[in-house]
Short mmCIF file of C-alpha atoms in Angstrom, two decimals:
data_model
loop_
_atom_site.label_atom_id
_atom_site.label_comp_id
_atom_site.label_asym_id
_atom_site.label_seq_id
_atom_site.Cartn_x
_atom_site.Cartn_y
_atom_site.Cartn_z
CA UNK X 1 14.10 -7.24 -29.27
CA UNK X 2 14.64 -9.36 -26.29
CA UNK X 3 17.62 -6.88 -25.39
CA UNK X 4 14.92 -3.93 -25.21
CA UNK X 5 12.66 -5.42 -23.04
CA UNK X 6 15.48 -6.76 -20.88
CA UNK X 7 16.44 -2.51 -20.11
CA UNK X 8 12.91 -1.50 -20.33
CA UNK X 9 11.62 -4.21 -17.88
CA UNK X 10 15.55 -3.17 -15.45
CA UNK X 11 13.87 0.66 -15.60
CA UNK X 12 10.72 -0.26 -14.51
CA UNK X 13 11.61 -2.26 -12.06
CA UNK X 14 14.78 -0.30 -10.36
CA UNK X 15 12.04 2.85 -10.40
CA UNK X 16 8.78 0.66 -8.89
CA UNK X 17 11.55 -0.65 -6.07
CA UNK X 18 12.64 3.37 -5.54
CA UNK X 19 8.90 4.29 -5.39
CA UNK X 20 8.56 1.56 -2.57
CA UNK X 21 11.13 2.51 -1.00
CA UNK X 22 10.10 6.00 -1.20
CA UNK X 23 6.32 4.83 0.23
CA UNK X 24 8.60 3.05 3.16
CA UNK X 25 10.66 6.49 4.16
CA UNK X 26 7.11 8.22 3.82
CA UNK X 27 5.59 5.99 5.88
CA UNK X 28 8.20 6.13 8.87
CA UNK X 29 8.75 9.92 8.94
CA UNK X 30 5.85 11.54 8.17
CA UNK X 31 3.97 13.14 11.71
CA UNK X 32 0.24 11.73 11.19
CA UNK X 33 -1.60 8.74 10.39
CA UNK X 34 -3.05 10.60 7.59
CA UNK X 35 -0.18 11.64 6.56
CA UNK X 36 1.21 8.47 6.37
CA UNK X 37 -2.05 7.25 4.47
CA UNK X 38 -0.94 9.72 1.40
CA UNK X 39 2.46 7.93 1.18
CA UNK X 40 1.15 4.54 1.69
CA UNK X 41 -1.88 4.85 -0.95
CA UNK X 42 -0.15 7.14 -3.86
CA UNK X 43 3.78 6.29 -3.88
CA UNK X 44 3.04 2.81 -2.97
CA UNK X 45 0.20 2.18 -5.40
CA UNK X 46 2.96 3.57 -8.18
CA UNK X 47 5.46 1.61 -7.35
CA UNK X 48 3.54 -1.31 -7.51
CA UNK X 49 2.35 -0.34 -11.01
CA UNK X 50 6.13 -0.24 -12.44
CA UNK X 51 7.17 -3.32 -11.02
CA UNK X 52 3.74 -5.05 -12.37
CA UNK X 53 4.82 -3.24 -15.68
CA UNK X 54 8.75 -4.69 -15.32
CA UNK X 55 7.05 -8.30 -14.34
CA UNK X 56 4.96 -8.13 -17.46
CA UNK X 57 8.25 -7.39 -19.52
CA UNK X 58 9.50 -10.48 -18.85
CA UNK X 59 7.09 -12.80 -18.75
CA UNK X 60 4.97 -14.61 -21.62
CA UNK X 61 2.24 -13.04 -22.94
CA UNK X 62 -0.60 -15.01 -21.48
CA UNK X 63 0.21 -14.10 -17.81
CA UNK X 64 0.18 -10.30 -18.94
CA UNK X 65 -3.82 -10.58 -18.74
CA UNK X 66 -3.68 -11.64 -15.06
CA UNK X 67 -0.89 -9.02 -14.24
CA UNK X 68 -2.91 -6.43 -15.34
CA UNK X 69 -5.87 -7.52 -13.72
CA UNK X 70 -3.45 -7.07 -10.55
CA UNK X 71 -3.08 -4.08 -11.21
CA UNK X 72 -6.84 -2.93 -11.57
CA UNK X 73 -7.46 -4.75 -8.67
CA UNK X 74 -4.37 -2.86 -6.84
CA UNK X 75 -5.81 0.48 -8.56
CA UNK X 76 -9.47 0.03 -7.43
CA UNK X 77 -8.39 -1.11 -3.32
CA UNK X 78 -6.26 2.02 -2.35
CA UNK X 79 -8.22 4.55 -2.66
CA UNK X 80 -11.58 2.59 -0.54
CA UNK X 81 -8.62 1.67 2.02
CA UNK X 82 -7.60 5.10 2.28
CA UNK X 83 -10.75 6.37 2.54
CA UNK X 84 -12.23 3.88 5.20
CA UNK X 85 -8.74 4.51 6.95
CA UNK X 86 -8.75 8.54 6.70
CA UNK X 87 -12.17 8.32 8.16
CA UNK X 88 -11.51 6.33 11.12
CA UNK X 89 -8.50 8.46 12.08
CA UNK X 90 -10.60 11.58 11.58
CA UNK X 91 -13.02 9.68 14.12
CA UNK X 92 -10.94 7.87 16.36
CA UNK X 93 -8.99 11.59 17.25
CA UNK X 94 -5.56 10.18 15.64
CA UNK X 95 -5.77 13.18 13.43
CA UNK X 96 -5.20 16.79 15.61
CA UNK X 97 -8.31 19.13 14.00
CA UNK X 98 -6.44 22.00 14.02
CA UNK X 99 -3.65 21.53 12.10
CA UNK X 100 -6.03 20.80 9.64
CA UNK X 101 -6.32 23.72 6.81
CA UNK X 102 -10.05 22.60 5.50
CA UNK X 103 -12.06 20.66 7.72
CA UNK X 104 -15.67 20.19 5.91
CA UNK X 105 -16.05 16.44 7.70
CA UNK X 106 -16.84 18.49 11.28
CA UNK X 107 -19.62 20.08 9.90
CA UNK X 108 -20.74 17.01 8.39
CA UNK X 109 -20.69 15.02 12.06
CA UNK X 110 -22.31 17.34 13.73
CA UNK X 111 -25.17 17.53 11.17
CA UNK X 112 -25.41 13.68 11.87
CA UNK X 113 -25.24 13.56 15.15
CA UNK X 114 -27.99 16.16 15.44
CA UNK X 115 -30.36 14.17 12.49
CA UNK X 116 -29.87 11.24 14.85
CA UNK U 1 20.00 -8.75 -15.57
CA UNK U 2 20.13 -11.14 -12.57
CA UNK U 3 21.66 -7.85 -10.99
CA UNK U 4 18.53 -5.79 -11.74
CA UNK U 5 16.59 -8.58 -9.66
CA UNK U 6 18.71 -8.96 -6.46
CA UNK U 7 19.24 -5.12 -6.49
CA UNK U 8 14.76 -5.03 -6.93
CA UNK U 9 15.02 -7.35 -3.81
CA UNK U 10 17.53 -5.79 -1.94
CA UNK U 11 15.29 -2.49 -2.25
CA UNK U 12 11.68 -3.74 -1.42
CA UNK U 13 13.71 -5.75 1.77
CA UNK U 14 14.91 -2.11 2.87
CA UNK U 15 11.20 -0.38 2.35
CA UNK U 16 10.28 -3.63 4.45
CA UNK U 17 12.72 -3.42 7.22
CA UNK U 18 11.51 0.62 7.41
CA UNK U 19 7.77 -0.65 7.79
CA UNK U 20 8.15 -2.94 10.30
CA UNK U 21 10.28 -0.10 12.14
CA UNK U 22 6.87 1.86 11.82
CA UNK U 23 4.84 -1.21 12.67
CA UNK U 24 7.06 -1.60 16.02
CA UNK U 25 6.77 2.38 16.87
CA UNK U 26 3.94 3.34 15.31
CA UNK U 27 1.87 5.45 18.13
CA UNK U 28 -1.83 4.48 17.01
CA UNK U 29 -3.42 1.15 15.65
CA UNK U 30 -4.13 2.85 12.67
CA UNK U 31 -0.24 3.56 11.91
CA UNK U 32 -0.12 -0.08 12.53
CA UNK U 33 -3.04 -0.73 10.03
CA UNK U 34 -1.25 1.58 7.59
CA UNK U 35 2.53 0.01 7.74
CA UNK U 36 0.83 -3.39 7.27
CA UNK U 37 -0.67 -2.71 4.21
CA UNK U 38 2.20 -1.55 2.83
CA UNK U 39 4.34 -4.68 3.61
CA UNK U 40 1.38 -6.81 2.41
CA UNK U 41 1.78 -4.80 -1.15
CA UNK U 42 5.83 -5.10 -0.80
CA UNK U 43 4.96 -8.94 -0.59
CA UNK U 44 3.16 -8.67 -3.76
CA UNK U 45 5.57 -6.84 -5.36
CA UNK U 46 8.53 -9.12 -4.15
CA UNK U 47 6.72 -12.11 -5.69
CA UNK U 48 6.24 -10.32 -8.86
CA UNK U 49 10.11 -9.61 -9.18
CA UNK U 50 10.05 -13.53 -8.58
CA UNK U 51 7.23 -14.27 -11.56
CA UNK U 52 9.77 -11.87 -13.44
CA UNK U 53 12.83 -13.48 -12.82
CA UNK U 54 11.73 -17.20 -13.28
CA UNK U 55 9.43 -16.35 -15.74
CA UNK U 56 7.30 -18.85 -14.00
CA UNK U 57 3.19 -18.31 -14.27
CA UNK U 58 2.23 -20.72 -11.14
CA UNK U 59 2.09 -17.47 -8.64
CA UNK U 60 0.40 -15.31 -10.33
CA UNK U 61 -3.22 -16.20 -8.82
CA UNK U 62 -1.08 -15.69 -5.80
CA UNK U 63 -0.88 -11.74 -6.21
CA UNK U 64 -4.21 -11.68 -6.64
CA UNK U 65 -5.13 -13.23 -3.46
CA UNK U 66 -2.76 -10.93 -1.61
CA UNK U 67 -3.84 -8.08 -3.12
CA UNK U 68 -7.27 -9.06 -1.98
CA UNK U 69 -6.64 -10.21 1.29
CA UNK U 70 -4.83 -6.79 2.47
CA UNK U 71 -7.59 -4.81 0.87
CA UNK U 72 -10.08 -6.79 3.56
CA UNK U 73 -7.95 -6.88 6.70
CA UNK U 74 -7.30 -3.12 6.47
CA UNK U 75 -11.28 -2.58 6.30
CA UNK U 76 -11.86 -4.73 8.85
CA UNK U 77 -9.38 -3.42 11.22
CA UNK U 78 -9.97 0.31 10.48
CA UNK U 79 -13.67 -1.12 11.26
CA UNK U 80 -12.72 -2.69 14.60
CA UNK U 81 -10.85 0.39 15.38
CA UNK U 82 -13.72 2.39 14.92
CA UNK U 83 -16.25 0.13 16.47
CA UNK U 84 -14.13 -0.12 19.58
CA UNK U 85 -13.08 2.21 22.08
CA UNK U 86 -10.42 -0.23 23.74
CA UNK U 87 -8.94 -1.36 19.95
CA UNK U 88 -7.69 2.75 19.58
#
């Protein structure tokens, strides 16, 4: 039994550390902020996931509440940070408009700027 | 399996060592703001591959408070950076 875990909790956590390493080639080469953002929130957020799940291999059973609450926690930040993120590059003119494909947030501004 | 763990380590230090490159070139604040939240969750994840390998529970509460923590400073800077034209 203790065997198992050892390989299961070696995959997960060779995989999470290829996923962050992954999120860190994403985040260096990619041509936009936003962009970046998709490698930062997804890949990252998946590689911290498998190494949570290879941590919680290991470890006695009592901690595995508190890894998963990690986890949640981890699961229920990216996406806000993203979205806050996404929003002020939109703003802030980091993002160029037109190499955008769909671009419903322009519409949107302009209808608040106009209802003041 | 002590060889799983250093190889882990050596890993997350090379996604590391890329983010800071992106941190140091990174045109906008907001690359900046995006490359530190990533090495903020690499932090977490390195001291999780610690918890793992000696099976120690003390720093656990620890991954919670830097999960936290780089959730808030990336609001609040993407916040500054919106609220302030010389922050862009």
């Amino acid at each position: 039994m203790r065997a198992a875990l050892d390989v299961l909790s070696a995959v997960l956590l060779l995989t999470g550390a290829a996923f962050c390493v992954l999120t860190a080639v994403g985040v260096l080469r990619f041509p936009d902020p936003v962009c970046r953002l998709h490698a930062a929130a997804k890949a990252q957020t998946l590689g911290v996931l498998l190494i949570l799940g290879g941590t919680a291999c290991q470890v006695s059973a009592h901690h595995i509440v508190s890894l998963a609450l990690v986890a949640v926690f981890q699961l229920a930040t990216v996406p806000v940070v993203g979205q806050v993120v996404g929003r002020t590059a939109y703003r802030t003119g980091a993002v160029h408009r037109e190499s955008l494909v769909a671009d419903e947030l322009e519409a949107r501004l302009a209808e608040d700027e106009r209802g003041g | 399996m002590d060889a799983v763990f250093v190889l882990t380590v050596d890993l997350l230090a090379a996604s590391a060592l890329l983010t800071v490159v992106r941190i140091v070139r990174g045109p906008t604040v907001l690359d900046r703001i995006v490359a530190l939240d990533v090495l903020v969750t690499l932090i977490v994840t390195a001291v999780a591959v610690g918890i793992a390998r000696h099976d120690t529970g003390s720093s656990v509460p620890l991954l919670l408070v830097l999960t936290l923590l780089g959730f808030i400073g990336s609001i609040t800077a993407a916040h500054l950076v919106e609220e302030r034209e010389d922050m862009r």
